[in-house]
Amino acid sequence: MNPVLSVRDLTVRYPGRSRRAAPVTAVDRVSFDVAEGETLALIGPSGSGKSSTGAAALMLRRPDGGEVHFDGRELTALDESAIRPLRPLLQPVFQDPYGSLSPRLRIRDAIAEPLRVQGRWDPKTGPDRVTHLLETVGLDPRLGDRLPHELSGGQCQRVGIARALVSEPRLLVLDEPVSALDPSVRAGVLNLLTGLQEGLGLAYLFICHDLAVVRHVAHRVAVMDGGRIVETLAATALYGRGEVHPRTRELLTSAFPRPRTTGAMR
Amino acid sequence: MTDRQLLLSVRDLHVTFPEERLTPVRGVSFDVRKGEVLALVGETGAGKSLTARAVLGMAPPTARLSGSVEFRGREILGASRAVYAGLWGRRLAFVPQDALSVLSPVHTVGDQLAAAVRSVSGTGRRAARDAAVAALEQVGIADAARRARAYPHEFSGGMRQRAVLAMAMINEPDLVVADEPTTALDPARQEQVLELLAELRESSGAAMLLVTHDLGVVAHHADRVLVLYAGRAVEAGPVADVLARPRAPYTAGLLASLPPDTPAVDRRLPAIGGAPPAPYELADLKGCAFAPRCPRADDHCRTEAPRPEPAADGHLVACHHWRELPAAPQQLFTEGTTL
């Protein structure tokens, strides 16, 4: 299958703390592919470069080296005006469900906003489309007239997903999409993402620190450490005791510690 | 004081904010015995942190408290600041989520630990200083004598949380109240800090009230668990028992929605529909707060709140229908998965 997103030797550097300090290499020659209908998870400790990789793959921040190919086109070779028409096809979903919505924009307008910005808003068909999207993400369309603070965290995250979908993307970069949500609503949002992927063939780059979630929803997993991908493996390899990179084993050991008490769960 | 093992006894605790017309804690009761770990588990707005704060005497000043909190056989709810000042540190210690909220930025870590020692005993400066360094060593801070002269901002997040553990345990309290003690840490460090807390607690024999939203933490670090939903207990009992055989539909749904520990063909998870009630919705709530999300709910549930009743040895459940639920109530949530 042709990859939707193909990243080669991606490098991101940030300026050092002072003018004389050397720049920090947050992402160091990272390469991976994400195919249609596939979820590739990025895992690794804090500061390993997961979110920087996600932002650079979306071209939200121009990489300092390497190539990003989307749908066969090399984004890194294009200037901003040539990238703009492609942006609707690559969409982010962020961790903080409230922070990613404008507090003064009604839910309907928040979902319609990307189309307005892209100059693709059609006043005849647009409102029905927003209603349809609210239903698609499992929200009562009447919530469209509310403001973000009137919604729960889980509902806001569904709005964030609807807003990403309105542009008819092919790739979503999901940066910790469920970690700010309450445990009792997490599974519902994960099911929504799974259903959308199966229905629309979306490719997901899925950044998540919860390995129980990662191995359940991802197809493949790239393990990052110190800005590099140390290993890419099938998600099923995160179950059991098979041989994995020492960094991967460390992550697994801290995520699934051996029980201290008799309380064995799951 | 018939039961000499009993350390803390909370009865019908209510926390109300009259001005906002909010009652986030609506009648919570539990006991903590000497040396045991009770986990208070629940999600945002369940009232777990406010319950812990009320026990500590650290509830927000605008909160009105009622009910009873007996600590070491003495009523302390609403006691004067002088009473709490005599308990804090030596009897009752606090481990917060955010270490910077309890460490002073203008004193060295060693000075703060030494001051904690001196606040409860007539230890001399030198001895207190030595005790501070020993405490830092005990929590695994290398080169403790030098690090004791550093300020909190010079510590990494993990080291600061270790320093806070040292501070909480330095006077060997009877009860440690830990409010999401590792939530602010990198997931890879969380288990290490919890493990350290367990070691310190076991060597001193302290009991712990552990506030968490993480059932994995409950499984590994608590003896008994109290599950809170919308300001009330829905289930309580020994951890192994509650996790292996949950009897309240909310607990069952939470456990069912966790990703399985073996590979699955279907990536969809059993899910609880809807969302927890918002705080302002609780004021006029009749019946069970979980009813709008519960597959088993009927008119009885919507009109009358269930009271906790014993379901098995030491296992309490607040649900009108717990007797009629399937042996594995998780099954309630495999159908009707919401999209």
XYZ file of C-alpha atoms in Angstrom:
605
model
C 0.000 0.000 0.000
C 1.262 3.465 -0.823
C 2.059 5.502 2.245
C -0.028 8.632 2.802
C 2.772 10.159 4.826
C 6.417 9.376 4.319
C 9.065 11.029 6.459
C 12.781 10.710 5.749
C 15.658 11.858 7.984
C 13.428 14.471 9.627
C 15.458 16.807 11.840
C 14.197 19.565 14.146
C 16.507 21.851 16.107
C 15.616 24.463 18.694
C 17.882 27.372 19.638
C 19.970 26.820 22.777
C 19.104 28.540 26.038
C 21.544 31.353 25.487
C 22.952 32.897 22.343
C 26.219 31.048 22.732
C 24.672 27.682 23.629
C 24.560 25.091 20.877
C 21.133 24.376 19.351
C 19.220 21.409 20.767
C 18.419 18.638 18.310
C 14.906 17.593 19.338
C 14.323 15.288 16.367
C 17.325 13.566 14.871
C 17.056 11.997 11.384
C 13.726 10.287 11.963
C 12.148 8.195 9.174
C 8.743 6.458 9.018
C 5.721 5.829 6.794
C 2.009 5.871 7.604
C -0.330 4.092 5.184
C -4.010 4.665 4.437
C -6.155 3.176 7.215
C -3.103 2.647 9.403
C -2.249 3.914 12.892
C 1.413 4.465 13.635
C 1.990 5.301 17.296
C 4.931 7.360 18.543
C 5.929 6.436 22.092
C 8.829 7.422 24.320
C 9.649 9.345 27.503
C 8.937 13.080 27.939
C 11.308 15.120 25.814
C 12.091 12.291 23.401
C 10.813 14.331 20.441
C 7.340 12.858 19.831
C 5.383 16.111 19.658
C 8.130 17.889 17.705
C 8.012 15.065 15.175
C 4.231 15.405 14.911
C 4.370 19.183 14.415
C 7.092 18.895 11.770
C 5.204 16.124 9.920
C 2.233 18.523 9.713
C 4.613 21.246 8.488
C 3.346 23.396 11.376
C 7.021 23.973 11.934
C 9.337 23.718 8.983
C 11.898 20.959 9.667
C 15.600 21.835 9.809
C 16.467 18.821 7.708
C 14.998 15.835 5.938
C 11.919 15.353 3.788
C 8.180 15.106 4.374
C 6.244 13.463 1.542
C 2.469 13.607 1.603
C 0.469 11.714 -0.974
C 3.519 11.524 -3.231
C 4.358 15.256 -3.010
C 7.419 16.513 -1.191
C 6.084 19.180 1.155
C 9.567 20.159 2.267
C 10.365 21.241 -1.315
C 7.268 23.471 -1.563
C 6.909 27.055 -0.390
C 4.096 28.059 1.959
C 1.726 29.167 -0.808
C 2.046 25.764 -2.478
C 1.519 23.912 0.803
C -1.590 25.862 1.805
C -4.025 24.040 -0.524
C -2.763 20.725 0.888
C -3.138 21.690 4.550
C -6.796 20.630 4.819
C -5.658 17.067 4.118
C -3.343 16.923 7.160
C -5.104 17.834 10.382
C -4.047 17.954 14.036
C -6.052 16.900 17.098
C -4.597 18.188 20.347
C -4.538 17.025 23.952
C -6.378 19.874 25.661
C -9.988 19.744 24.505
C -10.853 23.222 25.825
C -7.595 24.930 24.918
C -7.912 23.998 21.259
C -11.307 25.693 20.880
C -11.964 29.439 20.934
C -14.019 30.184 24.077
C -16.155 32.720 22.215
C -17.004 30.658 19.153
C -20.171 28.547 19.213
C -19.533 24.887 18.529
C -21.079 25.072 15.029
C -18.880 28.014 14.101
C -15.789 26.327 15.520
C -16.408 23.321 13.269
C -17.160 25.519 10.229
C -14.188 27.809 10.776
C -11.596 25.767 8.829
C -13.835 25.822 5.753
C -14.366 29.575 6.081
C -10.626 30.132 6.376
C -9.984 27.911 3.371
C -12.634 29.849 1.361
C -14.661 26.660 0.911
C -17.693 27.538 3.037
C -20.956 27.113 1.141
C -23.815 28.792 3.056
C -26.360 26.465 1.390
C -24.833 23.089 2.212
C -22.520 24.097 5.064
C -24.957 24.027 8.009
C -26.201 20.532 7.086
C -22.643 19.367 6.813
C -21.862 20.636 10.333
C -24.992 18.894 11.659
C -23.933 15.681 9.974
C -20.435 15.960 11.462
C -21.807 16.507 14.981
C -23.800 13.294 14.553
C -20.763 11.501 13.125
C -18.749 12.234 16.267
C -21.629 11.157 18.491
C -22.881 14.575 19.634
C -26.444 15.839 19.788
C -26.625 18.472 16.982
C -28.366 20.819 19.421
C -25.024 21.155 21.226
C -23.866 23.086 18.140
C -25.408 26.259 19.549
C -23.460 26.015 22.809
C -20.109 27.496 23.798
C -17.130 25.262 24.683
C -17.354 25.910 28.444
C -20.868 24.455 28.438
C -19.529 21.100 27.211
C -17.655 18.356 29.061
C -14.042 17.486 28.235
C -15.085 14.409 26.262
C -17.648 16.395 24.272
C -15.058 19.099 23.495
C -12.623 16.462 22.268
C -15.330 15.160 19.933
C -15.785 18.725 18.658
C -12.008 18.899 18.074
C -12.246 15.725 16.006
C -15.261 17.045 14.040
C -13.326 20.223 13.332
C -10.404 18.195 12.003
C -12.773 16.118 9.836
C -14.592 19.030 8.192
C -11.691 19.536 5.773
C -11.925 15.888 4.660
C -8.371 15.041 5.690
C -6.434 11.895 4.840
C -4.092 12.092 7.826
C -4.713 13.044 11.452
C -1.849 13.754 13.814
C -3.317 12.971 17.230
C -1.152 14.338 20.053
C -2.292 12.682 23.312
C -5.954 12.880 22.256
C -7.361 11.040 25.288
C -4.892 11.705 28.108
C -6.758 14.759 29.421
C -10.085 12.915 29.406
C -11.773 11.193 32.321
C -11.348 7.406 32.350
C -15.066 6.788 31.850
C -15.191 8.755 28.568
C -11.801 7.686 27.143
C -13.000 4.426 25.600
C -15.840 6.221 23.797
C -13.451 8.677 22.108
C -11.033 5.856 21.181
C -13.937 3.922 19.637
C -14.901 7.019 17.666
C -11.374 7.310 16.257
C -11.328 3.603 15.364
C -14.724 3.827 13.650
C -13.703 6.901 11.640
C -10.517 5.249 10.509
C -12.330 2.127 9.385
C -15.046 4.132 7.634
C -12.889 6.783 5.960
C -9.530 5.062 5.589
C -7.788 7.782 7.588
C -4.096 7.489 8.398
C -3.238 8.296 12.032
C 0.039 9.414 13.553
C -0.868 8.747 17.172
C 1.237 10.226 19.971
C 0.346 8.679 23.311
C 2.103 7.757 26.539
C -0.464 5.158 27.629
C 0.979 1.900 26.343
C -2.161 -0.095 27.143
C -4.051 2.205 24.768
C -1.249 2.247 22.184
C -0.960 -1.501 21.788
C -4.725 -1.840 21.555
C -5.434 0.810 18.900
C -2.167 1.122 16.916
C -0.997 -1.129 14.121
C 2.676 -0.251 14.370
C 4.710 1.553 17.014
C 7.822 3.707 16.665
C 9.797 4.039 19.903
C 11.597 7.363 20.358
C 14.454 8.194 22.686
C 16.657 11.285 22.608
C 15.135 12.494 19.323
C 15.706 9.231 17.459
C 13.515 6.316 16.577
C 15.279 3.405 18.248
C 12.855 0.771 17.027
C 9.710 0.363 14.908
C 7.663 -2.732 15.636
C 4.221 -4.283 15.301
C 1.898 -3.182 18.121
C 1.342 -6.833 19.035
C 5.043 -7.001 20.029
C 4.152 -4.835 23.051
C 2.284 -7.795 24.538
C 4.298 -10.548 26.164
C 7.980 -10.959 26.795
C 9.465 -11.162 23.294
C 12.779 -9.544 22.478
C 12.533 -5.762 22.051
C 14.974 -2.840 22.209
C 16.110 -2.110 25.804
C 14.416 1.319 25.685
C 11.148 -0.322 24.650
C 11.492 -2.846 27.474
C 12.047 0.001 29.972
C 8.849 1.696 28.830
C 6.936 -1.578 29.081
C 8.279 -2.344 32.541
C 7.231 1.025 33.933
C 3.844 0.880 32.202
C 3.037 -2.648 33.337
C 4.791 -3.153 36.682
C 4.552 -6.501 38.408
C 1.870 -6.388 41.082
C 3.011 -5.635 44.624
C -0.182 -6.779 46.266
C -2.477 -9.617 45.293
C -4.560 -7.113 43.346
C -4.170 -8.392 39.805
C -6.371 -6.545 37.377
C -7.081 -6.509 33.653
C -12.305 3.478 70.827
C -13.402 -0.128 70.809
C -11.258 -0.932 67.771
C -7.700 -0.008 68.614
C -6.636 -0.546 65.024
C -8.871 2.267 63.824
C -6.923 5.394 62.864
C -9.307 7.535 60.831
C -13.059 7.363 60.707
C -15.022 9.605 58.337
C -18.804 9.654 58.580
C -21.343 11.316 56.289
C -18.893 13.977 55.153
C -20.469 16.794 53.149
C -18.521 19.613 51.516
C -20.694 22.512 50.371
C -19.955 25.827 48.723
C -23.046 27.798 49.761
C -22.362 30.848 47.605
C -22.070 28.782 44.436
C -24.848 26.394 45.551
C -22.497 23.442 44.994
C -22.226 20.268 47.071
C -19.351 18.338 45.540
C -19.084 15.850 48.446
C -22.484 14.456 49.434
C -22.164 12.085 52.354
C -18.962 10.054 52.219
C -18.040 7.548 54.948
C -14.960 5.365 55.343
C -12.372 4.070 57.814
C -8.608 3.801 57.614
C -6.879 1.365 59.961
C -3.301 1.547 61.142
C -0.770 0.728 58.455
C -3.251 0.195 55.623
C -3.618 1.978 52.275
C -7.071 3.140 51.242
C -7.384 4.453 47.690
C -10.002 7.090 46.911
C -10.644 6.648 43.209
C -12.850 8.723 40.951
C -12.774 11.099 38.021
C -12.891 14.894 37.743
C -15.553 16.257 40.050
C -16.067 12.995 41.956
C -15.050 14.774 45.181
C -11.949 12.736 45.971
C -9.539 15.646 46.420
C -12.016 17.673 48.487
C -12.606 14.654 50.715
C -8.846 14.348 51.253
C -8.536 18.081 51.897
C -11.356 17.970 54.438
C -9.580 15.145 56.301
C -6.370 17.185 56.318
C -8.091 20.355 57.521
C -7.052 22.008 54.263
C -10.423 22.549 52.602
C -10.834 25.890 50.801
C -11.902 28.680 53.212
C -15.268 29.165 51.454
C -16.216 25.495 51.914
C -18.723 24.483 54.590
C -18.064 21.060 56.091
C -20.418 18.745 57.937
C -20.340 15.163 59.175
C -17.544 13.714 61.240
C -13.811 13.138 60.879
C -12.340 11.216 63.811
C -8.571 10.883 63.825
C -6.962 8.770 66.541
C -10.251 8.789 68.404
C -10.701 12.544 68.385
C -13.116 14.653 66.331
C -11.099 17.045 64.174
C -13.593 18.282 61.579
C -13.828 22.037 61.987
C -11.114 22.040 64.662
C -9.033 25.166 65.199
C -5.887 25.835 63.268
C -3.906 25.208 66.463
C -5.258 21.653 66.618
C -4.293 20.968 63.011
C -0.914 22.609 63.490
C -0.259 20.041 66.213
C -1.140 17.215 63.792
C 0.401 18.356 60.526
C 3.767 16.812 59.932
C 3.983 14.684 63.045
C 0.673 12.767 62.830
C -0.871 13.749 59.530
C 1.279 14.364 56.456
C 0.415 15.581 52.981
C 1.936 14.659 49.621
C 0.511 16.922 46.915
C 0.396 16.482 43.156
C 2.651 19.435 42.574
C 5.828 19.508 44.672
C 6.357 23.218 44.084
C 3.136 23.995 45.925
C 4.632 22.832 49.241
C 8.325 23.651 48.822
C 9.440 27.194 49.499
C 11.421 28.667 46.607
C 13.567 30.853 48.890
C 14.951 28.203 51.248
C 17.229 25.288 50.460
C 15.699 21.825 50.443
C 17.893 20.818 53.404
C 16.832 23.840 55.478
C 13.168 23.050 54.835
C 13.599 19.439 55.898
C 15.569 20.490 58.979
C 12.864 23.012 59.885
C 10.275 20.230 59.605
C 12.270 18.117 62.072
C 12.714 21.007 64.492
C 9.030 21.947 64.308
C 8.012 18.767 66.125
C 10.965 18.059 68.399
C 13.619 19.943 70.293
C 16.341 18.615 68.021
C 19.389 20.877 67.741
C 20.322 22.534 64.472
C 23.160 20.161 63.733
C 21.146 17.026 64.414
C 18.203 18.338 62.361
C 20.576 19.077 59.511
C 21.955 15.529 59.686
C 18.434 14.116 59.778
C 17.587 16.139 56.647
C 20.563 14.746 54.750
C 19.738 11.210 55.907
C 16.142 11.663 54.735
C 17.304 12.774 51.284
C 19.612 9.762 51.136
C 16.734 7.517 52.066
C 14.671 8.736 49.089
C 17.524 7.949 46.742
C 18.985 11.405 46.150
C 22.667 10.917 45.359
C 25.261 13.158 46.982
C 22.618 14.151 49.536
C 24.874 16.394 51.664
C 25.551 18.624 48.643
C 22.007 18.459 47.224
C 20.597 19.532 50.615
C 22.172 22.941 49.967
C 20.294 23.329 46.658
C 17.018 25.199 46.107
C 13.887 23.419 44.826
C 14.205 24.974 41.345
C 17.617 23.334 40.998
C 15.988 19.895 41.377
C 14.383 17.977 38.514
C 10.656 17.212 38.773
C 11.312 13.662 39.944
C 13.856 14.777 42.565
C 11.470 17.430 43.881
C 8.752 14.830 44.312
C 11.281 12.638 46.180
C 12.153 15.596 48.419
C 8.444 16.070 49.151
C 8.167 12.397 50.115
C 11.158 12.849 52.413
C 9.464 15.896 53.946
C 6.173 14.048 54.469
C 7.802 11.034 56.094
C 10.585 12.689 58.089
C 8.562 12.883 61.321
C 7.061 9.404 60.920
C 3.381 10.389 60.646
C 0.521 7.986 61.395
C -1.343 8.879 58.201
C -0.089 10.151 54.851
C -2.636 11.766 52.563
C -1.299 11.624 49.003
C -3.331 13.530 46.403
C -2.443 12.231 42.908
C 1.215 12.091 44.021
C 2.628 11.152 40.617
C 0.217 12.656 38.089
C 2.575 15.538 37.311
C 5.488 13.192 36.588
C 6.657 11.514 33.397
C 4.861 8.137 33.210
C 8.212 6.347 33.317
C 8.981 7.943 36.716
C 5.532 7.445 38.259
C 5.984 3.827 39.263
C 9.419 4.549 40.783
C 8.014 7.277 43.016
C 5.038 5.136 44.060
C 7.389 2.272 44.838
C 9.530 4.585 46.960
C 6.457 5.869 48.790
C 5.447 2.269 49.523
C 8.901 1.457 50.925
C 8.976 4.536 53.167
C 5.475 3.834 54.368
C 6.143 0.197 55.087
C 9.326 0.903 57.040
C 7.561 3.480 59.231
C 4.219 1.668 59.483
C 2.229 4.717 58.368
C -1.246 4.350 56.886
C -2.118 6.142 53.650
C -5.111 7.740 52.021
C -4.205 7.657 48.327
C -6.208 9.842 45.942
C -5.981 8.712 42.327
C -7.939 8.378 39.097
C -5.764 5.486 37.942
C -7.043 1.960 38.545
C -3.583 0.577 37.749
C -2.188 2.546 40.705
C -5.016 1.223 42.878
C -4.235 -2.364 41.857
C -0.578 -2.061 42.775
C -0.514 0.256 45.752
C -3.699 -0.016 47.819
C -5.228 -2.559 50.209
C -8.764 -1.264 50.022
C -10.513 1.048 47.582
C -13.400 3.482 47.794
C -14.893 4.338 44.396
C -16.465 7.792 44.274
C -18.871 9.060 41.654
C -20.433 12.523 41.734
C -19.627 13.067 45.401
C -20.790 9.725 46.766
C -19.317 6.283 47.313
C -20.619 3.754 44.795
C -18.486 0.833 45.936
C -15.859 0.004 48.560
C -13.909 -3.064 49.544
C -10.627 -4.962 49.388
C -8.788 -4.042 46.158
C -8.436 -7.585 44.822
C -12.113 -8.259 45.446
C -13.440 -5.017 43.919
C -11.252 -5.238 40.814
C -11.876 -8.938 40.239
C -15.595 -8.775 40.934
C -16.950 -5.238 40.739
C -20.557 -5.024 41.841
C -21.474 -1.431 41.050
C -22.215 -0.793 37.345
C -19.942 2.295 37.292
C -16.904 0.353 38.597
C -17.705 -2.495 36.223
C -17.929 -0.105 33.270
C -14.630 1.565 34.164
C -12.848 -1.792 34.350
C -14.488 -3.054 31.171
C -13.370 0.026 29.222
C -9.673 -0.575 29.948
C -7.774 -2.002 26.972
C -7.333 -5.773 27.418
C -3.906 -7.263 28.208
C -3.973 -9.604 25.224
C -4.131 -8.673 21.518
C -7.688 -8.185 20.266
C -9.066 -8.429 16.747
C -11.781 -5.850 17.370
C -10.231 -2.577 18.404
C -13.508 -1.246 19.814
C -13.720 -1.139 23.605
C -16.741 -1.501 25.846
C -17.568 2.112 26.720
C -19.759 3.947 29.208
C -22.005 6.360 27.314
C -22.345 10.018 28.214
C -20.244 11.930 30.700
C -20.140 12.457 34.492
C -22.603 15.114 35.730
C -21.355 18.691 35.928
C -21.020 20.046 39.499
C -24.041 22.358 39.170
C -26.224 19.414 38.115
C -25.726 17.674 41.465
C -27.638 20.237 43.542
C -31.093 19.181 42.299
C -30.220 15.573 41.562
C -32.672 12.949 42.736
C -31.771 9.323 42.509
C -28.520 7.693 41.476
C -26.058 10.064 39.792
C -24.915 7.288 37.447
C -28.452 6.438 36.276
C -28.308 8.509 33.026
C -25.293 6.425 31.915
C -26.278 3.058 33.372
C -27.666 0.306 31.117
C -29.506 -1.187 34.107
C -31.187 2.012 35.372
C -34.962 2.143 35.876
C -37.434 4.569 37.461
C -36.414 3.513 40.960
C -32.801 4.536 40.198
C -33.915 7.878 38.810
C -36.009 8.811 41.840
C -34.214 7.356 44.862
C -30.486 7.353 45.514
C -29.183 3.939 46.620
C -27.404 3.712 49.982
C -24.248 1.663 50.441
C -25.096 -1.848 51.657
C -22.851 -4.848 52.370
C -22.563 -7.208 49.408
C -19.797 -9.459 50.708
C -17.194 -9.479 53.436
C -16.034 -5.886 53.703
C -17.477 -5.067 50.278
C -20.066 -2.264 50.116
C -22.160 -1.389 47.074
C -24.546 1.492 46.446
C -26.804 0.197 43.673
C -30.466 -0.841 43.764
C -29.758 -3.693 41.375
C -26.474 -5.175 42.509
C -28.138 -8.503 43.345
C -29.545 -8.849 39.814
C -26.401 -7.889 37.910
C -24.631 -10.578 35.874
C -21.714 -12.364 37.564
C -19.412 -10.272 35.381
C -21.220 -6.913 35.280
C -18.693 -5.747 32.676
C -21.003 -7.529 30.220
C -23.503 -4.721 30.726
C -21.229 -2.504 28.678
C -20.243 -4.766 25.798
C -23.590 -4.087 24.139
C -24.693 -0.605 23.250
C -21.171 0.706 22.838
C -21.510 4.363 22.045
C -19.837 5.828 19.034
